[in-house]
PDB file of C-alpha atoms in Angstrom:
ATOM      1  CA  MET A  14      -0.298 -10.101  -8.452  1.00  0.00           C
ATOM      2  CA  THR A  15      -0.431 -11.747  -5.071  1.00  0.00           C
ATOM      3  CA  VAL A  16       0.129 -10.857  -1.425  1.00  0.00           C
ATOM      4  CA  ALA A  17       2.718 -13.174   0.115  1.00  0.00           C
ATOM      5  CA  GLY A  18       2.663 -14.067   3.783  1.00  0.00           C
ATOM      6  CA  GLY A  19       0.129 -15.638   6.041  1.00  0.00           C
ATOM      7  CA  TYR A  20      -2.220 -12.770   6.821  1.00  0.00           C
ATOM      8  CA  ASP A  21      -5.459 -13.616   8.584  1.00  0.00           C
ATOM      9  CA  PHE A  22      -6.880 -10.258   7.636  1.00  0.00           C
ATOM     10  CA  LEU A  23      -6.145  -8.570   4.302  1.00  0.00           C
ATOM     11  CA  ILE A  24      -6.793  -4.847   4.184  1.00  0.00           C
ATOM     12  CA  VAL A  25      -5.098  -4.088   0.867  1.00  0.00           C
ATOM     13  CA  SER A  26      -7.979  -3.857  -1.589  1.00  0.00           C
ATOM     14  CA  PRO A  27      -7.916  -4.144  -5.391  1.00  0.00           C
ATOM     15  CA  ALA A  28      -8.536  -0.378  -5.615  1.00  0.00           C
ATOM     16  CA  MET A  29      -5.515   0.288  -3.388  1.00  0.00           C
ATOM     17  CA  VAL A  30      -3.330  -1.952  -5.540  1.00  0.00           C
ATOM     18  CA  ALA A  31      -4.569  -0.277  -8.737  1.00  0.00           C
ATOM     19  CA  TYR A  32      -3.682   3.143  -7.313  1.00  0.00           C
ATOM     20  CA  LEU A  33      -0.207   1.944  -6.254  1.00  0.00           C
ATOM     21  CA  ILE A  34       0.429   0.540  -9.720  1.00  0.00           C
ATOM     22  CA  LYS A  35      -0.645   3.809 -11.331  1.00  0.00           C
ATOM     23  CA  LYS A  36       1.624   5.856  -9.037  1.00  0.00           C
ATOM     24  CA  ALA A  37       4.574   3.499  -9.517  1.00  0.00           C
ATOM     25  CA  LYS A  38       4.168   3.543 -13.281  1.00  0.00           C
ATOM     26  CA  HIS A  39       4.150   7.334 -13.507  1.00  0.00           C
ATOM     27  CA  ALA A  40       6.802   8.023 -10.856  1.00  0.00           C
ATOM     28  CA  GLN A  41      10.036   9.464 -12.229  1.00  0.00           C
ATOM     29  CA  THR A  42      12.073   7.428  -9.732  1.00  0.00           C
ATOM     30  CA  LYS A  43      11.557   4.156  -7.881  1.00  0.00           C
ATOM     31  CA  GLU A  44      10.508   6.072  -4.775  1.00  0.00           C
ATOM     32  CA  PHE A  45       7.313   7.985  -4.178  1.00  0.00           C
ATOM     33  CA  ILE A  46       5.281   9.242  -1.241  1.00  0.00           C
ATOM     34  CA  ILE A  47       1.510   9.188  -1.052  1.00  0.00           C
ATOM     35  CA  PRO A  48      -0.800  10.449   1.670  1.00  0.00           C
ATOM     36  CA  ALA A  49      -2.170   7.514   3.660  1.00  0.00           C
ATOM     37  CA  GLU A  50      -5.722   8.820   3.208  1.00  0.00           C
ATOM     38  CA  THR A  51      -5.320   8.429  -0.564  1.00  0.00           C
ATOM     39  CA  ILE A  52      -5.406   4.654  -0.334  1.00  0.00           C
ATOM     40  CA  LEU A  53      -6.720   4.186   3.189  1.00  0.00           C
ATOM     41  CA  PRO A  54      -9.565   6.681   3.794  1.00  0.00           C
ATOM     42  CA  GLN A  55      -9.919   7.879   7.392  1.00  0.00           C
ATOM     43  CA  GLY A  56     -13.329   6.255   7.910  1.00  0.00           C
ATOM     44  CA  TYR A  57     -12.060   2.912   6.632  1.00  0.00           C
ATOM     45  CA  ALA A  58      -8.929   3.218   8.776  1.00  0.00           C
ATOM     46  CA  ARG A  59     -11.028   3.904  11.881  1.00  0.00           C
ATOM     47  CA  TYR A  60     -13.259   0.940  11.095  1.00  0.00           C
ATOM     48  CA  LEU A  61     -10.209  -1.291  10.677  1.00  0.00           C
ATOM     49  CA  GLY A  62      -8.796   0.051  13.935  1.00  0.00           C
ATOM     50  CA  CYS A  63     -11.960  -1.070  15.685  1.00  0.00           C
ATOM     51  CA  VAL A  64     -11.887  -4.448  13.985  1.00  0.00           C
ATOM     52  CA  LEU A  65      -8.250  -4.981  14.954  1.00  0.00           C
ATOM     53  CA  ALA A  66      -8.925  -3.842  18.516  1.00  0.00           C
ATOM     54  CA  ALA A  67     -12.088  -6.029  18.612  1.00  0.00           C
ATOM     55  CA  GLY A  68     -12.732  -5.104  22.227  1.00  0.00           C
ATOM     56  CA  MET A  69     -13.601  -1.479  21.568  1.00  0.00           C
ATOM     57  CA  ALA A  70     -17.015  -0.405  22.757  1.00  0.00           C
ATOM     58  CA  SER A  71     -17.842   2.024  19.991  1.00  0.00           C
ATOM     59  CA  TYR A  72     -17.103   2.547  16.299  1.00  0.00           C
ATOM     60  CA  ASP A  73     -16.959   6.269  16.984  1.00  0.00           C
ATOM     61  CA  ALA A  74     -14.021   5.827  19.306  1.00  0.00           C
ATOM     62  CA  ASP A  75     -10.797   7.092  17.803  1.00  0.00           C
ATOM     63  CA  PRO A  76      -8.430   4.134  18.172  1.00  0.00           C
ATOM     64  CA  ALA A  77      -4.742   4.538  17.524  1.00  0.00           C
ATOM     65  CA  LEU A  78      -4.516   4.094  13.773  1.00  0.00           C
ATOM     66  CA  GLN A  79      -0.796   3.312  13.675  1.00  0.00           C
ATOM     67  CA  PRO A  80      -1.388  -0.482  13.694  1.00  0.00           C
ATOM     68  CA  VAL A  81      -3.771  -0.119  10.732  1.00  0.00           C
ATOM     69  CA  TYR A  82      -1.291   1.926   8.722  1.00  0.00           C
ATOM     70  CA  GLN A  83       1.516  -0.460   9.627  1.00  0.00           C
ATOM     71  CA  LEU A  84      -0.551  -3.485   8.547  1.00  0.00           C
ATOM     72  CA  ALA A  85      -1.292  -1.787   5.217  1.00  0.00           C
ATOM     73  CA  ALA A  86       2.422  -1.028   4.735  1.00  0.00           C
ATOM     74  CA  ASP A  87       3.361  -4.610   5.592  1.00  0.00           C
ATOM     75  CA  GLN A  88       0.860  -5.982   3.095  1.00  0.00           C
ATOM     76  CA  ILE A  89       1.987  -3.544   0.393  1.00  0.00           C
ATOM     77  CA  LYS A  90       5.560  -4.791   0.925  1.00  0.00           C
ATOM     78  CA  GLN A  91       4.332  -8.344   0.354  1.00  0.00           C
ATOM     79  CA  LEU A  92       2.759  -7.649  -3.056  1.00  0.00           C
ATOM     80  CA  SER A  93       4.472  -9.654  -5.760  1.00  0.00           C
ATOM     81  CA  VAL A  94       4.270 -10.528  -9.426  1.00  0.00           C
ATOM     82  CA  ASP A  95       5.994 -13.557 -10.962  1.00  0.00           C
ATOM     83  CA  LEU A  96       7.175 -14.392  -7.429  1.00  0.00           C
ATOM     84  CA  GLN A  97       9.176 -11.143  -7.416  1.00  0.00           C
ATOM     85  CA  PRO A  98       8.378  -8.348  -4.945  1.00  0.00           C
ATOM     86  CA  CYS A  99       6.684  -5.277  -6.391  1.00  0.00           C
ATOM     87  CA  PHE A 100       7.975  -2.938  -3.714  1.00  0.00           C
ATOM     88  CA  GLN A 101      11.291  -2.941  -1.865  1.00  0.00           C
ATOM     89  CA  ALA A 102       9.888  -0.773   0.898  1.00  0.00           C
ATOM     90  CA  ALA A 103       6.600   0.579   2.156  1.00  0.00           C
ATOM     91  CA  ASP A 104       7.038   2.610   5.303  1.00  0.00           C
ATOM     92  CA  VAL A 105       4.644   4.683   7.345  1.00  0.00           C
ATOM     93  CA  CYS A 106       5.856   8.195   8.050  1.00  0.00           C
ATOM     94  CA  LYS A 107       4.291  11.311   9.480  1.00  0.00           C
ATOM     95  CA  GLN A 108       4.773  14.677   7.808  1.00  0.00           C
ATOM     96  CA  ARG A 109       3.382  17.412  10.027  1.00  0.00           C
ATOM     97  CA  ALA A 110      -0.110  16.120  10.878  1.00  0.00           C
ATOM     98  CA  ALA A 111      -0.501  13.873   7.820  1.00  0.00           C
ATOM     99  CA  VAL A 112       0.351  10.192   7.745  1.00  0.00           C
ATOM    100  CA  GLN A 113       2.008   9.094   4.502  1.00  0.00           C
ATOM    101  CA  PHE A 114       3.362   5.963   2.906  1.00  0.00           C
ATOM    102  CA  HIS A 115       6.925   6.153   1.592  1.00  0.00           C
ATOM    103  CA  ILE A 116       7.143   3.490  -1.094  1.00  0.00           C
ATOM    104  CA  ARG A 117      10.098   2.204  -3.109  1.00  0.00           C
ATOM    105  CA  THR A 118       9.342   0.155  -6.220  1.00  0.00           C
ATOM    106  CA  SER A 119      11.526  -2.867  -6.927  1.00  0.00           C
ATOM    107  CA  GLU A 120      13.725  -2.735  -9.999  1.00  0.00           C
ATOM    108  CA  TYR A 121      11.935  -5.767 -11.506  1.00  0.00           C
ATOM    109  CA  PHE A 122       8.464  -4.256 -11.099  1.00  0.00           C
ATOM    110  CA  LYS A 123       9.595  -0.835 -12.357  1.00  0.00           C
ATOM    111  CA  ARG A 124      10.977  -2.501 -15.505  1.00  0.00           C
ATOM    112  CA  LEU A 125       7.674  -4.328 -16.045  1.00  0.00           C
ATOM    113  CA  LEU A 126       5.768  -1.074 -15.727  1.00  0.00           C
ATOM    114  CA  LYS A 127       8.072   0.838 -18.081  1.00  0.00           C
ATOM    115  CA  ARG A 128       7.923  -1.872 -20.727  1.00  0.00           C
ATOM    116  CA  GLY A 129       4.137  -1.933 -20.542  1.00  0.00           C
ATOM    117  CA  ARG A 130       4.265  -5.685 -19.984  1.00  0.00           C
ATOM    118  CA  PHE A 131       2.317  -5.631 -16.776  1.00  0.00           C
ATOM    119  CA  ILE A 132      -1.406  -6.034 -17.165  1.00  0.00           C
ATOM    120  CA  TYR A 133      -3.473  -5.655 -14.039  1.00  0.00           C
ATOM    121  CA  VAL A 134      -6.801  -7.460 -14.094  1.00  0.00           C
ATOM    122  CA  PHE A 135      -9.212  -8.284 -11.284  1.00  0.00           C
TER     123      PHE A 135
END
């Protein structure tokens, strides 16, 4: 599995990808929603916000995390296997006070998962 695109800064970790694969495999449909904090813990998101903002004076500052969540969604959308996208969509949405990712698995990837032909190894 690879991340397509020319990202200078990858934030999608192997653990995040493993969780996405698990959720996609067990989802009844191609679409599923997961809380952002499930794959992008708040402390990590704040840290990334500071890194992306680079000019912030303090780690404890609470930067706008929307760019961090959007970058994660963009990178999730770029995950591929056999040069085919894994996910058709990965969008950031807010439900009440919680940020969530709304993810739609591609037909190709869903078939791989259902057939048990996808082996994920780091």
